[in-house]
mmCIF file of C-alpha atoms in Angstrom:
data_model
loop_
_atom_site.group_PDB
_atom_site.id
_atom_site.type_symbol
_atom_site.label_atom_id
_atom_site.label_comp_id
_atom_site.label_asym_id
_atom_site.label_seq_id
_atom_site.Cartn_x
_atom_site.Cartn_y
_atom_site.Cartn_z
ATOM 1 C CA GLN U 1 3.071 -50.622 48.232
ATOM 2 C CA VAL U 2 0.218 -48.100 48.393
ATOM 3 C CA GLU U 3 -3.294 -49.640 48.789
ATOM 4 C CA LEU U 4 -6.639 -47.846 49.023
ATOM 5 C CA ILE U 5 -9.734 -49.755 49.867
ATOM 6 C CA GLU U 6 -13.098 -47.974 49.707
ATOM 7 C CA SER U 7 -16.203 -49.385 51.302
ATOM 8 C CA GLY U 8 -19.649 -48.354 52.560
ATOM 9 C CA GLY U 9 -21.443 -47.575 49.378
ATOM 10 C CA GLU U 10 -24.950 -48.934 48.668
ATOM 11 C CA LEU U 11 -28.380 -48.130 47.319
ATOM 12 C CA VAL U 12 -30.144 -45.439 49.330
ATOM 13 C CA GLN U 13 -33.236 -43.399 48.958
ATOM 14 C CA ALA U 14 -32.994 -39.709 48.221
ATOM 15 C CA GLY U 15 -32.621 -37.851 51.538
ATOM 16 C CA GLY U 16 -30.771 -40.723 53.160
ATOM 17 C CA SER U 17 -27.336 -40.943 54.552
ATOM 18 C CA LEU U 18 -24.280 -43.094 54.001
ATOM 19 C CA ARG U 19 -20.831 -43.222 55.599
ATOM 20 C CA LEU U 20 -17.945 -44.143 53.341
ATOM 21 C CA SER U 21 -14.626 -45.421 54.546
ATOM 22 C CA CYS U 22 -11.234 -45.550 52.863
ATOM 23 C CA SER U 23 -8.692 -47.952 54.490
ATOM 24 C CA THR U 24 -5.105 -47.197 53.600
ATOM 25 C CA THR U 25 -1.825 -49.222 53.688
ATOM 26 C CA GLY U 26 1.653 -48.776 52.334
ATOM 27 C CA PHE U 27 2.240 -45.069 53.276
ATOM 28 C CA THR U 28 2.073 -42.777 56.319
ATOM 29 C CA LEU U 29 -1.375 -41.281 56.093
ATOM 30 C CA SER U 30 -0.506 -38.184 58.252
ATOM 31 C CA TYR U 31 2.028 -37.120 55.527
ATOM 32 C CA TYR U 32 -0.670 -36.538 53.002
ATOM 33 C CA VAL U 33 -3.611 -34.274 52.261
ATOM 34 C CA MET U 34 -6.284 -36.759 51.330
ATOM 35 C CA GLY U 35 -9.386 -36.419 49.198
ATOM 36 C CA TRP U 36 -12.552 -38.063 47.980
ATOM 37 C CA PHE U 37 -13.386 -38.156 44.330
ATOM 38 C CA ARG U 38 -16.381 -39.585 42.479
ATOM 39 C CA GLN U 39 -17.142 -40.709 38.909
ATOM 40 C CA ALA U 40 -20.786 -40.796 37.729
ATOM 41 C CA PRO U 41 -21.643 -42.857 34.556
ATOM 42 C CA GLY U 42 -20.420 -41.130 31.430
ATOM 43 C CA LYS U 43 -18.685 -38.384 33.260
ATOM 44 C CA GLU U 44 -15.071 -37.558 34.297
ATOM 45 C CA ARG U 45 -13.941 -38.322 37.750
ATOM 46 C CA GLU U 46 -14.343 -35.164 39.940
ATOM 47 C CA PHE U 47 -12.997 -33.891 43.261
ATOM 48 C CA VAL U 48 -15.451 -34.021 46.088
ATOM 49 C CA ALA U 49 -13.766 -33.227 49.439
ATOM 50 C CA ALA U 50 -10.324 -32.790 51.082
ATOM 51 C CA THR U 51 -9.018 -33.226 54.519
ATOM 52 C CA SER U 52 -5.690 -31.575 55.629
ATOM 53 C CA TRP U 53 -2.843 -33.654 57.098
ATOM 54 C CA SER U 54 -4.211 -33.536 60.700
ATOM 55 C CA GLY U 55 -7.865 -33.333 59.699
ATOM 56 C CA ARG U 56 -8.377 -29.888 61.242
ATOM 57 C CA ASP U 57 -9.188 -28.290 57.917
ATOM 58 C CA THR U 58 -11.661 -29.526 55.267
ATOM 59 C CA ARG U 59 -12.949 -28.315 51.973
ATOM 60 C CA TYR U 60 -15.598 -29.354 49.546
ATOM 61 C CA VAL U 61 -16.896 -28.981 46.067
ATOM 62 C CA ASP U 62 -19.858 -26.532 46.089
ATOM 63 C CA SER U 63 -22.446 -29.189 45.199
ATOM 64 C CA VAL U 64 -21.849 -31.160 48.467
ATOM 65 C CA LYS U 65 -21.148 -28.356 50.952
ATOM 66 C CA GLY U 66 -23.427 -28.580 53.979
ATOM 67 C CA ARG U 67 -24.304 -32.222 53.264
ATOM 68 C CA PHE U 68 -21.007 -34.100 53.202
ATOM 69 C CA THR U 69 -18.345 -34.210 55.948
ATOM 70 C CA VAL U 70 -14.829 -35.578 55.417
ATOM 71 C CA SER U 71 -12.721 -36.822 58.304
ATOM 72 C CA ARG U 72 -9.670 -38.896 59.035
ATOM 73 C CA ASP U 73 -8.227 -41.236 61.667
ATOM 74 C CA ASN U 74 -4.491 -41.225 61.022
ATOM 75 C CA PRO U 75 -3.477 -43.823 63.783
ATOM 76 C CA ASN U 76 -5.966 -46.236 62.215
ATOM 77 C CA HIS U 77 -5.048 -45.378 58.579
ATOM 78 C CA ALA U 78 -8.448 -44.402 57.427
ATOM 79 C CA ILE U 79 -10.454 -41.550 56.057
ATOM 80 C CA TYR U 80 -14.163 -41.252 55.960
ATOM 81 C CA LEU U 81 -16.980 -39.376 54.032
ATOM 82 C CA GLN U 82 -20.312 -38.907 55.859
ATOM 83 C CA MET U 83 -22.973 -38.121 53.248
ATOM 84 C CA ASN U 84 -26.308 -36.712 54.379
ATOM 85 C CA SER U 85 -29.330 -35.521 52.421
ATOM 86 C CA LEU U 86 -28.293 -37.570 49.503
ATOM 87 C CA LYS U 87 -29.576 -36.673 45.985
ATOM 88 C CA PRO U 88 -29.773 -38.775 42.821
ATOM 89 C CA GLU U 89 -27.067 -36.585 41.316
ATOM 90 C CA ASP U 90 -24.720 -37.966 44.031
ATOM 91 C CA THR U 91 -24.876 -41.369 42.324
ATOM 92 C CA ALA U 92 -21.362 -42.392 41.443
ATOM 93 C CA VAL U 93 -18.473 -44.625 42.227
ATOM 94 C CA TYR U 94 -16.426 -42.898 45.071
ATOM 95 C CA TYR U 95 -12.758 -43.127 45.500
ATOM 96 C CA CYS U 96 -10.094 -41.806 47.871
ATOM 97 C CA ASN U 97 -6.587 -40.615 46.900
ATOM 98 C CA ALA U 98 -3.940 -38.305 48.041
ATOM 99 C CA LEU U 99 -3.756 -34.758 46.763
ATOM 100 C CA PHE U 100 -0.589 -32.931 45.691
ATOM 101 C CA ASN U 101 -1.146 -30.267 48.254
ATOM 102 C CA TRP U 102 -3.948 -28.413 50.109
ATOM 103 C CA THR U 103 -4.838 -26.110 47.199
ATOM 104 C CA ASP U 104 -4.717 -28.590 44.433
ATOM 105 C CA ASP U 105 -7.813 -30.719 43.546
ATOM 106 C CA ARG U 106 -5.937 -33.186 41.504
ATOM 107 C CA ALA U 107 -5.173 -36.651 42.739
ATOM 108 C CA ALA U 108 -1.502 -37.203 43.403
ATOM 109 C CA TRP U 109 -1.327 -40.849 42.478
ATOM 110 C CA ASP U 110 -2.117 -42.716 39.295
ATOM 111 C CA TYR U 111 -3.126 -45.683 41.404
ATOM 112 C CA TRP U 112 -6.835 -45.994 42.312
ATOM 113 C CA GLY U 113 -8.628 -48.465 44.444
ATOM 114 C CA GLN U 114 -11.692 -50.321 43.265
ATOM 115 C CA GLY U 115 -14.073 -47.544 44.598
ATOM 116 C CA THR U 116 -17.407 -48.013 46.251
ATOM 117 C CA GLN U 117 -20.704 -47.646 44.354
ATOM 118 C CA VAL U 118 -23.295 -45.142 45.743
ATOM 119 C CA THR U 119 -26.667 -45.241 44.123
ATOM 120 C CA VAL U 120 -29.336 -42.709 45.176
ATOM 121 C CA ALA U 121 -32.796 -43.543 44.145
ATOM 122 C CA SER U 122 -35.405 -40.744 43.614
#
């Protein structure tokens, strides 16, 4: 049974940093491209970042390029999102999920974890 547990979100001042974690169980992490998504109040959930199966390759939505870094630790069943230079518009609930493939931004699974709330104060 797939389980995704996100953590690390909190209230932070603009310009600050956070590191989010996604702990995974129920599947072999190295088999999947993994991504981070976020959902701001009143908005659709959006793709933020992806890490390839080994973690060698990463890609990002334009709004976070140069500020966010996605990484993964396959033996320890986890992925991470280092967020620097945070802006109020980064405020959202952040989720992890698998992607269909490297070039597809859509989440592969209907299942979502509880997410972790990031709030950036101006």
